[in-house]
Amino acid sequence: MADRQDLKKIRNIGIAAHIDAGKTTLTERVLYYTGKSHKIGEVHDGTATMDWMVQEQERGITITSAATTCYWKDAIINIIDTPGHVDFTVEVERSLRILDGMVAVFCAVAGVQPQSETVWRQANKYGVPRLAFVNKMDRVGANYERVIGMLRDNLGAKPVMMNYPIGTEDQFKGIIDILNTKEFHFGDDAGTEIVETDIDPSRKALFEKLRTELVEAAAEGSDALLETYMETGTLSQDQVIEGIRKQTIAGSIIPAYCGTAFKNKGVQALLDGVVAFLPSPIDIPAVVGKKPHSEETETREPDPAAPMSGLVFKVQTDPFVGRLTYVRLYSGTLVPGTYVENTTQDTRERISRILLMHANTRSELKDAHAGQIIGVIGLKKARTGDTLTVENNPILLESIEFPEPVIFVAIEPKTKSDQDKLSQALEKLGDEDPTFHFRTDPETGQTIISGMGELHLEIIVDRLMREFGVQANIGKPQVAYKESISKKAEAEGKFIRQTGGRGQYGHVILKIEPIERGKGIEFVNKVVGGRIPKEYIPSVEKGVREAFQTGIIAGYPMVDVLVTLLDGSYHNVDSSDIAFQIAGSYAVKDAVKKAGPVILEPMMAVEVEAPENKMGDVISDINSRRGKIESIDPLANAIQQIKSEVPLSEMFGYATTLRSLTQGRGIYTMQFFRYSEVPKTIFENLIAEKS
Ligand code: GDP
C-alpha cells in the first residue's frame, strides 16, 4: 500500500462530464481496476457503488459530492464526485474548490456537449489542470479525432493525444500508446486480456506523426526542453514526461486518451495518465486565507509539519457512522481525539475519528496529513465551507458561497407520524445541503421547503418519501417572492376586550420605513416613560415579526423594513403578552397598507452562449421574458455570450426553448442575483391570485 505521508503520490481528482457521457461507468471501472470494488456495477442495473442514492441510480445522474480513495500502482487517488446537472452547479463549484485535477469525459459520438462546456469553464475559472477521456469508442459514429478537434475549436483547449485507437466502433480492438511507443490489443470486452506489442509496421507512419506531435508539445514545457529539442531533434522519455506534466499542471495542454469504459478498454492508460500528469498537492500553490477577524493574508504550505488547516466541503448523514464531515486538509496533521478550531463559526470541536472513504468500505486513520481528503466523525456543528484549524495558529480560508433559495414547494404530511418523520428528515437534509432551506408557514401550517431549482426540490422530495418514508402531498414549485414597502407610514394597533371578568388590553403606535435590501426586519423601541411597560415590549416585537412573516399584501414574507415603536398605553389588570402581540400585529398590518407596499421577485443572472446566427432569436426571447441584456461578447468560433438579468418566474422551461432556438447548440447558466420590485401588472396579478 502506498505511503500516505508522501504527498507527491496523492492525486485529488474529479471526474466531470455531460450527463450520459459515461462518468459513472468510468468511475466504476476506475474503482474496479484500483482493486477496491470487486464487482463491476453497471449503471443500467442500478448497482453502481458510487451512486448509492436510489434516485441517482434511477435518474442516472450523480448529485452529491462524495469522496472515494483508491490506489493505483504506488499512487493514492482521491476521487471527488462532481455532479452533472445544471441545477447543481453550486456542487460542481464546491468540488472544484478542493480538487487539484480533473478528468473530463466526452462521448466519442456527441463530443463536446453543453454541460461539459459549463464544467470546462468553471474549471478554467479555478485553474484546474485536466485530462480528457474520449469514451464510448465502441459506439456507432465514434470519432476520436473529431472530438479532439472540438476540444480545440469549441473549448479553445490544446489537446495532445497520448493514445490513439486501433479501429473504431465494434472494430475498436486496441490502442497505440504514443507516449510509451507500444500497442495494446484487447482480447475481450471484460478488459482482462490485454496483449502488449511493438508498433505494427502498418501503423508506423501514423505513429511517427503522432509521436512527433507529442514530443513537440512536450518541448514547449520549458526553455531548456525547447533548446534540447532544437539542438538534437528529440527528447528523452523522461524529458517528454516532464514537459507534458509541466504544461498540464500549468493548464496549457490537455493530455487526451481514448477508450470505452463500458467495454473496459483504455481505463488503465487513463489512470497512468492521472498519476503521470495531474498535480499532487505539492505541485499547486500553497493555500491562501486570512487571519481570523482581520484582513491580513495568511498562507499555509502543503506540509504535514505546518499548522493544520482544512476546508469542510461536504456534510453527509452516513447510514453507519452518523454525521460525517468531509474535509480537504491543506496543511499540517490532524489526529483523532484532539480539538480543532472552527474559525468560521468561532467554535471549538473535538475530532473523534478520521476515516478514509472507499467505494463501499472505509478504513480508520491514526492521523491525516496535508493534501488528504478525509471523512471526520465527531464534528456536530461544522458546516460546508467552514475552515478547521489549530487553536494556536488559526487561519480563515475562503468559504464556499451559496446563493439564496429562490423556489419553493409546500409539503403536507398525511399523518401525525409523517409530520414527525418530516421534521427529523428536514433537519438532516438541511444539515447536508446548505442550499436547501425549510420553514413552517404560520398561517397555513404547511411546511415549505426551498432550494435552487426545480430539479433540486424534486430530488429532495424524492428523498423525503423514499429514504425517510414520509407520506405527503406536494404542491407545485413556486417562485419565492417577498414583500416590502416603498415609503414611511405610521399606524396604531389596539386590542381591547372588556367583557366582564378579566379583559384584554394592548395598544401601540408605531412607524415603519423601508431599509436597504438584504437587511431583513429591524425593530427599535422608542417608548418613553413606561407608557408601555418594559416587559410587554418583546411581545410587541413578536407580534410585529409574526405579522411580517405571513406577508400582508399577498402572503409572502416581508423584508427590509425598520419598525420603530413610538407609543402606546396599557391597563393595570387587563394587559397581557398576548394582547400586546395582537396589537403589534394589527398596527403593522395597517401601517403596511399606507406604506406603498411592493412585491419583490428573485432576479437571476443568466448567461447564454449561442451561435452568432441565432443571436437575434435568443435576444428577443430574453426580452419577451422581461429580461434585461447586460452585455454581448464574442467568444471563439462564431459563438456569442449574452449576459442578462431575467426574473426567475419567466425562466421555467427555458432549457427547452433555448435548445429549440439554437438547434441544441445554445447553453446557459443561471444564478440568483438579487431581489427586485415586480412591475405593476404583475403586482396586481399576484394579489388577485391570493385573494
Ligand atoms: P454519466 O451520466 O456520465 O454518469 O453516464 P453513465 O456512466 O451513467 O453512462 C450513460 C450510459 O452510457 C449508460 O447506459 C452506460 O452503460 C453507457 N455507457 C457508458 N460508457 C459507455 C461506453 O464506453 N460505451 C457504450 N457503448 N456505452 C457506454
PDB file of N, CA and C and ligand atoms in Angstrom, residues 17-26 42-44 51 60-62 105 133 135-139 259-264, ligand 1:
ATOM      1  N   ALA A  17     -18.434  15.394 -16.565  1.00  0.00           N
ATOM      2  CA  ALA A  17     -18.930  15.089 -17.897  1.00  0.00           C
ATOM      3  C   ALA A  17     -20.326  15.628 -18.078  1.00  0.00           C
ATOM      4  N   HIS A  18     -20.744  15.704 -19.310  1.00  0.00           N
ATOM      5  CA  HIS A  18     -22.150  15.939 -19.617  1.00  0.00           C
ATOM      6  C   HIS A  18     -22.907  14.663 -19.229  1.00  0.00           C
ATOM      7  N   ILE A  19     -24.159  14.820 -18.830  1.00  0.00           N
ATOM      8  CA  ILE A  19     -24.955  13.645 -18.470  1.00  0.00           C
ATOM      9  C   ILE A  19     -24.897  12.607 -19.587  1.00  0.00           C
ATOM     10  N   ASP A  20     -24.671  11.367 -19.201  1.00  0.00           N
ATOM     11  CA  ASP A  20     -24.680  10.244 -20.135  1.00  0.00           C
ATOM     12  C   ASP A  20     -23.391  10.041 -20.902  1.00  0.00           C
ATOM     13  N   ALA A  21     -22.392  10.874 -20.684  1.00  0.00           N
ATOM     14  CA  ALA A  21     -21.129  10.673 -21.399  1.00  0.00           C
ATOM     15  C   ALA A  21     -20.386   9.459 -20.853  1.00  0.00           C
ATOM     16  N   GLY A  22     -20.751   9.053 -19.622  1.00  0.00           N
ATOM     17  CA  GLY A  22     -20.149   7.838 -19.086  1.00  0.00           C
ATOM     18  C   GLY A  22     -19.335   8.053 -17.821  1.00  0.00           C
ATOM     19  N   LYS A  23     -19.605   9.139 -17.121  1.00  0.00           N
ATOM     20  CA  LYS A  23     -18.844   9.431 -15.909  1.00  0.00           C
ATOM     21  C   LYS A  23     -18.993   8.325 -14.859  1.00  0.00           C
ATOM     22  N   THR A  24     -20.237   7.915 -14.634  1.00  0.00           N
ATOM     23  CA  THR A  24     -20.481   6.897 -13.607  1.00  0.00           C
ATOM     24  C   THR A  24     -19.823   5.582 -13.991  1.00  0.00           C
ATOM     25  N   THR A  25     -19.981   5.203 -15.256  1.00  0.00           N
ATOM     26  CA  THR A  25     -19.383   3.948 -15.720  1.00  0.00           C
ATOM     27  C   THR A  25     -17.860   4.017 -15.577  1.00  0.00           C
ATOM     28  N   LEU A  26     -17.282   5.144 -15.966  1.00  0.00           N
ATOM     29  CA  LEU A  26     -15.830   5.277 -15.860  1.00  0.00           C
ATOM     30  C   LEU A  26     -15.390   5.205 -14.397  1.00  0.00           C
ATOM     31  N   GLU A  42     -22.939  -2.111 -12.981  1.00  0.00           N
ATOM     32  CA  GLU A  42     -23.366  -1.449 -14.218  1.00  0.00           C
ATOM     33  C   GLU A  42     -24.390  -0.378 -13.896  1.00  0.00           C
ATOM     34  N   VAL A  43     -24.248   0.742 -14.551  1.00  0.00           N
ATOM     35  CA  VAL A  43     -25.191   1.826 -14.304  1.00  0.00           C
ATOM     36  C   VAL A  43     -26.616   1.396 -14.641  1.00  0.00           C
ATOM     37  N   HIS A  44     -26.761   0.679 -15.761  1.00  0.00           N
ATOM     38  CA  HIS A  44     -28.128   0.338 -16.158  1.00  0.00           C
ATOM     39  C   HIS A  44     -28.782  -0.704 -15.244  1.00  0.00           C
ATOM     40  N   ASP A  51     -22.929   5.704  -6.834  1.00  0.00           N
ATOM     41  CA  ASP A  51     -24.271   6.278  -6.771  1.00  0.00           C
ATOM     42  C   ASP A  51     -25.116   5.539  -5.766  1.00  0.00           C
ATOM     43  N   GLY A  60     -29.890   8.170 -13.262  1.00  0.00           N
ATOM     44  CA  GLY A  60     -28.621   8.020 -13.965  1.00  0.00           C
ATOM     45  C   GLY A  60     -27.752   9.261 -13.867  1.00  0.00           C
ATOM     46  N   ILE A  61     -28.007  10.103 -12.872  1.00  0.00           N
ATOM     47  CA  ILE A  61     -27.121  11.244 -12.690  1.00  0.00           C
ATOM     48  C   ILE A  61     -26.540  11.223 -11.286  1.00  0.00           C
ATOM     49  N   THR A  62     -25.417  11.889 -11.129  1.00  0.00           N
ATOM     50  CA  THR A  62     -24.742  11.855  -9.856  1.00  0.00           C
ATOM     51  C   THR A  62     -24.857  13.229  -9.218  1.00  0.00           C
ATOM     52  N   VAL A 105     -14.722  13.784 -19.170  1.00  0.00           N
ATOM     53  CA  VAL A 105     -15.148  12.676 -20.020  1.00  0.00           C
ATOM     54  C   VAL A 105     -16.008  13.212 -21.158  1.00  0.00           C
ATOM     55  N   PHE A 133     -10.830  12.309 -21.479  1.00  0.00           N
ATOM     56  CA  PHE A 133     -11.061  10.902 -21.815  1.00  0.00           C
ATOM     57  C   PHE A 133     -12.207  10.843 -22.815  1.00  0.00           C
ATOM     58  N   ASN A 135     -14.689   8.779 -24.384  1.00  0.00           N
ATOM     59  CA  ASN A 135     -15.322   7.498 -24.039  1.00  0.00           C
ATOM     60  C   ASN A 135     -16.230   7.018 -25.177  1.00  0.00           C
ATOM     61  N   LYS A 136     -16.730   5.837 -25.032  1.00  0.00           N
ATOM     62  CA  LYS A 136     -17.704   5.252 -25.977  1.00  0.00           C
ATOM     63  C   LYS A 136     -17.128   5.071 -27.372  1.00  0.00           C
ATOM     64  N   MET A 137     -15.830   4.723 -27.440  1.00  0.00           N
ATOM     65  CA  MET A 137     -15.207   4.483 -28.740  1.00  0.00           C
ATOM     66  C   MET A 137     -15.827   3.292 -29.455  1.00  0.00           C
ATOM     67  N   ASP A 138     -16.596   2.487 -28.726  1.00  0.00           N
ATOM     68  CA  ASP A 138     -17.233   1.306 -29.324  1.00  0.00           C
ATOM     69  C   ASP A 138     -18.541   1.649 -30.026  1.00  0.00           C
ATOM     70  N   ARG A 139     -19.051   2.874 -29.809  1.00  0.00           N
ATOM     71  CA  ARG A 139     -20.379   3.186 -30.366  1.00  0.00           C
ATOM     72  C   ARG A 139     -20.329   3.543 -31.845  1.00  0.00           C
ATOM     73  N   GLY A 259     -11.038   5.513 -25.274  1.00  0.00           N
ATOM     74  CA  GLY A 259     -11.372   4.216 -24.703  1.00  0.00           C
ATOM     75  C   GLY A 259     -12.867   4.002 -24.632  1.00  0.00           C
ATOM     76  N   THR A 260     -13.250   2.925 -23.984  1.00  0.00           N
ATOM     77  CA  THR A 260     -14.657   2.695 -23.681  1.00  0.00           C
ATOM     78  C   THR A 260     -14.753   2.104 -22.284  1.00  0.00           C
ATOM     79  N   ALA A 261     -15.336   2.894 -21.414  1.00  0.00           N
ATOM     80  CA  ALA A 261     -15.432   2.457 -20.027  1.00  0.00           C
ATOM     81  C   ALA A 261     -16.298   1.204 -19.952  1.00  0.00           C
ATOM     82  N   PHE A 262     -17.380   1.232 -20.705  1.00  0.00           N
ATOM     83  CA  PHE A 262     -18.355   0.150 -20.674  1.00  0.00           C
ATOM     84  C   PHE A 262     -17.723  -1.179 -21.080  1.00  0.00           C
ATOM     85  N   LYS A 263     -16.840  -1.137 -22.093  1.00  0.00           N
ATOM     86  CA  LYS A 263     -16.199  -2.370 -22.560  1.00  0.00           C
ATOM     87  C   LYS A 263     -14.806  -2.533 -21.954  1.00  0.00           C
ATOM     88  N   ASN A 264     -14.541  -1.788 -20.918  1.00  0.00           N
ATOM     89  CA  ASN A 264     -13.296  -1.949 -20.160  1.00  0.00           C
ATOM     90  C   ASN A 264     -12.027  -1.734 -20.984  1.00  0.00           C
TER      91      ASN A 264
HETATM   92  P1  GDP B   1     -22.997   9.630 -16.677  1.00  0.00           P
HETATM   93  O1  GDP B   1     -24.367  10.228 -16.782  1.00  0.00           O
HETATM   94  O2  GDP B   1     -21.966  10.496 -17.329  1.00  0.00           O
HETATM   95  O3  GDP B   1     -22.616   9.178 -15.318  1.00  0.00           O
HETATM   96  O4  GDP B   1     -23.031   8.349 -17.645  1.00  0.00           O
HETATM   97  P2  GDP B   1     -23.223   6.809 -17.294  1.00  0.00           P
HETATM   98  O5  GDP B   1     -21.942   6.235 -16.835  1.00  0.00           O
HETATM   99  O6  GDP B   1     -24.424   6.684 -16.459  1.00  0.00           O
HETATM  100  O7  GDP B   1     -23.466   6.236 -18.754  1.00  0.00           O
HETATM  101  C1  GDP B   1     -24.608   6.566 -19.520  1.00  0.00           C
HETATM  102  C2  GDP B   1     -24.976   5.406 -20.406  1.00  0.00           C
HETATM  103  O8  GDP B   1     -23.938   5.177 -21.362  1.00  0.00           O
HETATM  104  C3  GDP B   1     -25.155   4.095 -19.644  1.00  0.00           C
HETATM  105  O9  GDP B   1     -26.214   3.388 -20.213  1.00  0.00           O
HETATM  106  C4  GDP B   1     -23.843   3.367 -19.882  1.00  0.00           C
HETATM  107  O10 GDP B   1     -23.995   1.972 -19.846  1.00  0.00           O
HETATM  108  C5  GDP B   1     -23.468   3.852 -21.271  1.00  0.00           C
HETATM  109  N1  GDP B   1     -22.018   3.860 -21.470  1.00  0.00           N
HETATM  110  C6  GDP B   1     -21.076   4.342 -20.633  1.00  0.00           C
HETATM  111  N2  GDP B   1     -19.842   4.171 -21.159  1.00  0.00           N
HETATM  112  C7  GDP B   1     -20.025   3.585 -22.361  1.00  0.00           C
HETATM  113  C8  GDP B   1     -19.122   3.146 -23.380  1.00  0.00           C
HETATM  114  O11 GDP B   1     -17.903   3.255 -23.291  1.00  0.00           O
HETATM  115  N3  GDP B   1     -19.709   2.599 -24.477  1.00  0.00           N
HETATM  116  C9  GDP B   1     -21.044   2.443 -24.630  1.00  0.00           C
HETATM  117  N4  GDP B   1     -21.483   1.883 -25.743  1.00  0.00           N
HETATM  118  N5  GDP B   1     -21.902   2.823 -23.681  1.00  0.00           N
HETATM  119  C10 GDP B   1     -21.408   3.387 -22.556  1.00  0.00           C
END
